[in-house]
Amino acid sequence: MDGFKQVEVEVDDGPLVATKRFQGRRLFRLEHKDGLRVVTYEVYETARHQFAVYSRDDPDWSKLSAPGEDPIWTDPATWAPEQYSTRNRTLQVFPDIESMENELPSDVIDLVRRAVTQPLVEDLDI
């Protein structure tokens, strides 16, 4: 299929990590930063014209590694797993944009709406 590639993501299934694989094309990647955490959304159109939304909640390493940002990192005895570990990795599949309402942040949904109106390939005469 034109523009579709094999996508493989790891998701949390309780204490287990499961690999999910599907055919899709990535529409966009968006980060939501909140304190020392960052939630990343990767949205794909699937080969069956549904929307797969992969999200993961990670430490915001750009903040954690910045000098003077957080003195907690100067003493390893104060480090806690919730500060430096990934929390949630999920894959949600939606049949259409309307089904995303109340499930995803509004800016993610708005970007999906914009992405589906763009051409798959833009030929440039440059």
JSON list of C-alpha atoms in Angstrom, two decimals:
[
{"chain": "A", "resi": 1, "resn": "MET", "atom": "CA", "xyz": [0.00, 0.00, 0.00]},
{"chain": "A", "resi": 2, "resn": "ASP", "atom": "CA", "xyz": [1.25, 3.42, -0.92]},
{"chain": "A", "resi": 3, "resn": "GLY", "atom": "CA", "xyz": [2.81, 5.30, 2.00]},
{"chain": "A", "resi": 4, "resn": "PHE", "atom": "CA", "xyz": [2.09, 2.60, 4.57]},
{"chain": "A", "resi": 5, "resn": "LYS", "atom": "CA", "xyz": [4.89, 0.90, 6.46]},
{"chain": "A", "resi": 6, "resn": "GLN", "atom": "CA", "xyz": [5.15, -1.65, 9.20]},
{"chain": "A", "resi": 7, "resn": "VAL", "atom": "CA", "xyz": [4.87, 0.06, 12.57]},
{"chain": "A", "resi": 8, "resn": "GLU", "atom": "CA", "xyz": [6.00, -1.63, 15.75]},
{"chain": "A", "resi": 9, "resn": "VAL", "atom": "CA", "xyz": [5.41, -0.21, 19.24]},
{"chain": "A", "resi": 10, "resn": "GLU", "atom": "CA", "xyz": [5.83, -1.50, 22.78]},
{"chain": "A", "resi": 11, "resn": "VAL", "atom": "CA", "xyz": [2.86, -1.17, 25.13]},
{"chain": "A", "resi": 12, "resn": "ASP", "atom": "CA", "xyz": [2.40, -1.97, 28.78]},
{"chain": "A", "resi": 13, "resn": "ASP", "atom": "CA", "xyz": [0.12, -4.88, 29.58]},
{"chain": "A", "resi": 14, "resn": "GLY", "atom": "CA", "xyz": [0.18, -4.84, 33.36]},
{"chain": "A", "resi": 15, "resn": "PRO", "atom": "CA", "xyz": [3.69, -5.88, 34.39]},
{"chain": "A", "resi": 16, "resn": "LEU", "atom": "CA", "xyz": [4.39, -7.23, 30.89]},
{"chain": "A", "resi": 17, "resn": "VAL", "atom": "CA", "xyz": [5.55, -5.38, 27.80]},
{"chain": "A", "resi": 18, "resn": "ALA", "atom": "CA", "xyz": [3.80, -6.39, 24.58]},
{"chain": "A", "resi": 19, "resn": "THR", "atom": "CA", "xyz": [4.89, -5.56, 21.06]},
{"chain": "A", "resi": 20, "resn": "LYS", "atom": "CA", "xyz": [2.11, -4.42, 18.74]},
{"chain": "A", "resi": 21, "resn": "ARG", "atom": "CA", "xyz": [2.64, -4.40, 14.99]},
{"chain": "A", "resi": 22, "resn": "PHE", "atom": "CA", "xyz": [0.46, -2.95, 12.20]},
{"chain": "A", "resi": 23, "resn": "GLN", "atom": "CA", "xyz": [0.59, -1.30, 8.78]},
{"chain": "A", "resi": 24, "resn": "GLY", "atom": "CA", "xyz": [0.24, 2.46, 8.90]},
{"chain": "A", "resi": 25, "resn": "ARG", "atom": "CA", "xyz": [1.61, 5.84, 8.03]},
{"chain": "A", "resi": 26, "resn": "ARG", "atom": "CA", "xyz": [2.52, 8.34, 10.71]},
{"chain": "A", "resi": 27, "resn": "LEU", "atom": "CA", "xyz": [0.47, 11.52, 10.58]},
{"chain": "A", "resi": 28, "resn": "PHE", "atom": "CA", "xyz": [2.33, 13.39, 13.33]},
{"chain": "A", "resi": 29, "resn": "ARG", "atom": "CA", "xyz": [4.14, 13.30, 16.65]},
{"chain": "A", "resi": 30, "resn": "LEU", "atom": "CA", "xyz": [3.22, 15.71, 19.45]},
{"chain": "A", "resi": 31, "resn": "GLU", "atom": "CA", "xyz": [4.65, 16.22, 22.95]},
{"chain": "A", "resi": 32, "resn": "HIS", "atom": "CA", "xyz": [2.81, 17.51, 26.02]},
{"chain": "A", "resi": 33, "resn": "LYS", "atom": "CA", "xyz": [5.25, 18.65, 28.71]},
{"chain": "A", "resi": 34, "resn": "ASP", "atom": "CA", "xyz": [4.11, 18.77, 32.33]},
{"chain": "A", "resi": 35, "resn": "GLY", "atom": "CA", "xyz": [6.72, 19.50, 34.98]},
{"chain": "A", "resi": 36, "resn": "LEU", "atom": "CA", "xyz": [9.39, 16.81, 34.81]},
{"chain": "A", "resi": 37, "resn": "ARG", "atom": "CA", "xyz": [7.24, 14.55, 32.60]},
{"chain": "A", "resi": 38, "resn": "VAL", "atom": "CA", "xyz": [6.43, 14.51, 28.89]},
{"chain": "A", "resi": 39, "resn": "VAL", "atom": "CA", "xyz": [3.62, 12.57, 27.21]},
{"chain": "A", "resi": 40, "resn": "THR", "atom": "CA", "xyz": [4.31, 11.85, 23.55]},
{"chain": "A", "resi": 41, "resn": "TYR", "atom": "CA", "xyz": [1.51, 11.08, 21.08]},
{"chain": "A", "resi": 42, "resn": "GLU", "atom": "CA", "xyz": [2.27, 9.42, 17.75]},
{"chain": "A", "resi": 43, "resn": "VAL", "atom": "CA", "xyz": [-0.78, 9.21, 15.50]},
{"chain": "A", "resi": 44, "resn": "TYR", "atom": "CA", "xyz": [-0.99, 6.85, 12.54]},
{"chain": "A", "resi": 45, "resn": "GLU", "atom": "CA", "xyz": [-3.52, 6.22, 9.83]},
{"chain": "A", "resi": 46, "resn": "THR", "atom": "CA", "xyz": [-3.82, 2.44, 9.55]},
{"chain": "A", "resi": 47, "resn": "ALA", "atom": "CA", "xyz": [-4.10, 0.40, 6.38]},
{"chain": "A", "resi": 48, "resn": "ARG", "atom": "CA", "xyz": [-7.80, -0.07, 7.20]},
{"chain": "A", "resi": 49, "resn": "HIS", "atom": "CA", "xyz": [-8.25, 3.72, 7.46]},
{"chain": "A", "resi": 50, "resn": "GLN", "atom": "CA", "xyz": [-8.58, 3.82, 11.23]},
{"chain": "A", "resi": 51, "resn": "PHE", "atom": "CA", "xyz": [-6.45, 5.88, 13.59]},
{"chain": "A", "resi": 52, "resn": "ALA", "atom": "CA", "xyz": [-3.87, 4.30, 15.89]},
{"chain": "A", "resi": 53, "resn": "VAL", "atom": "CA", "xyz": [-2.67, 6.55, 18.70]},
{"chain": "A", "resi": 54, "resn": "TYR", "atom": "CA", "xyz": [0.46, 5.47, 20.52]},
{"chain": "A", "resi": 55, "resn": "SER", "atom": "CA", "xyz": [1.21, 7.39, 23.70]},
{"chain": "A", "resi": 56, "resn": "ARG", "atom": "CA", "xyz": [3.98, 7.15, 26.24]},
{"chain": "A", "resi": 57, "resn": "ASP", "atom": "CA", "xyz": [4.66, 9.01, 29.46]},
{"chain": "A", "resi": 58, "resn": "ASP", "atom": "CA", "xyz": [8.40, 9.57, 29.98]},
{"chain": "A", "resi": 59, "resn": "PRO", "atom": "CA", "xyz": [10.69, 11.76, 32.04]},
{"chain": "A", "resi": 60, "resn": "ASP", "atom": "CA", "xyz": [11.43, 15.06, 30.34]},
{"chain": "A", "resi": 61, "resn": "TRP", "atom": "CA", "xyz": [15.15, 14.41, 30.00]},
{"chain": "A", "resi": 62, "resn": "SER", "atom": "CA", "xyz": [15.73, 17.87, 28.53]},
{"chain": "A", "resi": 63, "resn": "LYS", "atom": "CA", "xyz": [14.67, 19.39, 31.85]},
{"chain": "A", "resi": 64, "resn": "LEU", "atom": "CA", "xyz": [16.23, 16.74, 34.02]},
{"chain": "A", "resi": 65, "resn": "SER", "atom": "CA", "xyz": [19.64, 17.14, 32.42]},
{"chain": "A", "resi": 66, "resn": "ALA", "atom": "CA", "xyz": [19.65, 20.95, 32.39]},
{"chain": "A", "resi": 67, "resn": "PRO", "atom": "CA", "xyz": [22.11, 22.33, 34.93]},
{"chain": "A", "resi": 68, "resn": "GLY", "atom": "CA", "xyz": [20.44, 24.08, 37.83]},
{"chain": "A", "resi": 69, "resn": "GLU", "atom": "CA", "xyz": [16.92, 23.03, 36.80]},
{"chain": "A", "resi": 70, "resn": "ASP", "atom": "CA", "xyz": [16.31, 20.47, 39.55]},
{"chain": "A", "resi": 71, "resn": "PRO", "atom": "CA", "xyz": [18.76, 20.06, 42.42]},
{"chain": "A", "resi": 72, "resn": "ILE", "atom": "CA", "xyz": [17.32, 16.61, 43.20]},
{"chain": "A", "resi": 73, "resn": "TRP", "atom": "CA", "xyz": [19.59, 15.14, 40.52]},
{"chain": "A", "resi": 74, "resn": "THR", "atom": "CA", "xyz": [22.75, 16.20, 42.35]},
{"chain": "A", "resi": 75, "resn": "ASP", "atom": "CA", "xyz": [22.24, 13.46, 44.98]},
{"chain": "A", "resi": 76, "resn": "PRO", "atom": "CA", "xyz": [21.57, 9.93, 43.62]},
{"chain": "A", "resi": 77, "resn": "ALA", "atom": "CA", "xyz": [20.20, 8.92, 47.04]},
{"chain": "A", "resi": 78, "resn": "THR", "atom": "CA", "xyz": [17.14, 11.07, 46.34]},
{"chain": "A", "resi": 79, "resn": "TRP", "atom": "CA", "xyz": [16.35, 9.48, 42.97]},
{"chain": "A", "resi": 80, "resn": "ALA", "atom": "CA", "xyz": [13.03, 7.65, 42.75]},
{"chain": "A", "resi": 81, "resn": "PRO", "atom": "CA", "xyz": [11.87, 5.37, 39.87]},
{"chain": "A", "resi": 82, "resn": "GLU", "atom": "CA", "xyz": [8.84, 7.57, 39.15]},
{"chain": "A", "resi": 83, "resn": "GLN", "atom": "CA", "xyz": [11.25, 10.36, 38.24]},
{"chain": "A", "resi": 84, "resn": "TYR", "atom": "CA", "xyz": [13.33, 8.49, 35.69]},
{"chain": "A", "resi": 85, "resn": "SER", "atom": "CA", "xyz": [11.16, 5.65, 34.42]},
{"chain": "A", "resi": 86, "resn": "THR", "atom": "CA", "xyz": [8.53, 5.40, 31.70]},
{"chain": "A", "resi": 87, "resn": "ARG", "atom": "CA", "xyz": [5.05, 5.24, 33.22]},
{"chain": "A", "resi": 88, "resn": "ASN", "atom": "CA", "xyz": [2.49, 4.28, 30.59]},
{"chain": "A", "resi": 89, "resn": "ARG", "atom": "CA", "xyz": [2.78, 3.12, 26.99]},
{"chain": "A", "resi": 90, "resn": "THR", "atom": "CA", "xyz": [-0.55, 2.57, 25.28]},
{"chain": "A", "resi": 91, "resn": "LEU", "atom": "CA", "xyz": [-1.97, 1.99, 21.82]},
{"chain": "A", "resi": 92, "resn": "GLN", "atom": "CA", "xyz": [-5.56, 3.06, 21.17]},
{"chain": "A", "resi": 93, "resn": "VAL", "atom": "CA", "xyz": [-7.33, 2.44, 17.88]},
{"chain": "A", "resi": 94, "resn": "PHE", "atom": "CA", "xyz": [-10.20, 4.67, 16.78]},
{"chain": "A", "resi": 95, "resn": "PRO", "atom": "CA", "xyz": [-12.49, 4.00, 13.81]},
{"chain": "A", "resi": 96, "resn": "ASP", "atom": "CA", "xyz": [-12.95, 7.74, 13.16]},
{"chain": "A", "resi": 97, "resn": "ILE", "atom": "CA", "xyz": [-12.11, 11.17, 14.51]},
{"chain": "A", "resi": 98, "resn": "GLU", "atom": "CA", "xyz": [-15.42, 11.56, 16.35]},
{"chain": "A", "resi": 99, "resn": "SER", "atom": "CA", "xyz": [-14.64, 8.52, 18.53]},
{"chain": "A", "resi": 100, "resn": "MET", "atom": "CA", "xyz": [-11.53, 10.30, 19.85]},
{"chain": "A", "resi": 101, "resn": "GLU", "atom": "CA", "xyz": [-13.66, 12.91, 21.65]},
{"chain": "A", "resi": 102, "resn": "ASN", "atom": "CA", "xyz": [-13.23, 12.71, 25.45]},
{"chain": "A", "resi": 103, "resn": "GLU", "atom": "CA", "xyz": [-10.44, 10.16, 24.95]},
{"chain": "A", "resi": 104, "resn": "LEU", "atom": "CA", "xyz": [-7.60, 12.39, 23.72]},
{"chain": "A", "resi": 105, "resn": "PRO", "atom": "CA", "xyz": [-6.51, 15.99, 24.26]},
{"chain": "A", "resi": 106, "resn": "SER", "atom": "CA", "xyz": [-8.28, 18.44, 21.95]},
{"chain": "A", "resi": 107, "resn": "ASP", "atom": "CA", "xyz": [-5.05, 19.60, 20.28]},
{"chain": "A", "resi": 108, "resn": "VAL", "atom": "CA", "xyz": [-4.28, 16.00, 19.26]},
{"chain": "A", "resi": 109, "resn": "ILE", "atom": "CA", "xyz": [-7.74, 15.66, 17.73]},
{"chain": "A", "resi": 110, "resn": "ASP", "atom": "CA", "xyz": [-7.39, 19.01, 15.94]},
{"chain": "A", "resi": 111, "resn": "LEU", "atom": "CA", "xyz": [-4.09, 17.88, 14.41]},
{"chain": "A", "resi": 112, "resn": "VAL", "atom": "CA", "xyz": [-5.69, 14.63, 13.21]},
{"chain": "A", "resi": 113, "resn": "ARG", "atom": "CA", "xyz": [-8.40, 16.67, 11.49]},
{"chain": "A", "resi": 114, "resn": "ARG", "atom": "CA", "xyz": [-5.74, 18.81, 9.80]},
{"chain": "A", "resi": 115, "resn": "ALA", "atom": "CA", "xyz": [-3.58, 15.84, 8.85]},
{"chain": "A", "resi": 116, "resn": "VAL", "atom": "CA", "xyz": [-6.34, 13.96, 7.03]},
{"chain": "A", "resi": 117, "resn": "THR", "atom": "CA", "xyz": [-7.01, 16.96, 4.79]},
{"chain": "A", "resi": 118, "resn": "GLN", "atom": "CA", "xyz": [-3.38, 17.08, 3.61]},
{"chain": "A", "resi": 119, "resn": "PRO", "atom": "CA", "xyz": [-2.31, 15.18, 0.50]},
{"chain": "A", "resi": 120, "resn": "LEU", "atom": "CA", "xyz": [-0.37, 11.95, 1.10]},
{"chain": "A", "resi": 121, "resn": "VAL", "atom": "CA", "xyz": [2.47, 13.26, -1.05]},
{"chain": "A", "resi": 122, "resn": "GLU", "atom": "CA", "xyz": [3.16, 16.81, -2.08]},
{"chain": "A", "resi": 123, "resn": "ASP", "atom": "CA", "xyz": [5.12, 17.02, -5.32]},
{"chain": "A", "resi": 124, "resn": "LEU", "atom": "CA", "xyz": [7.33, 20.10, -5.35]},
{"chain": "A", "resi": 125, "resn": "ASP", "atom": "CA", "xyz": [8.57, 21.69, -8.55]},
{"chain": "A", "resi": 126, "resn": "ILE", "atom": "CA", "xyz": [11.78, 23.09, -7.10]}
]
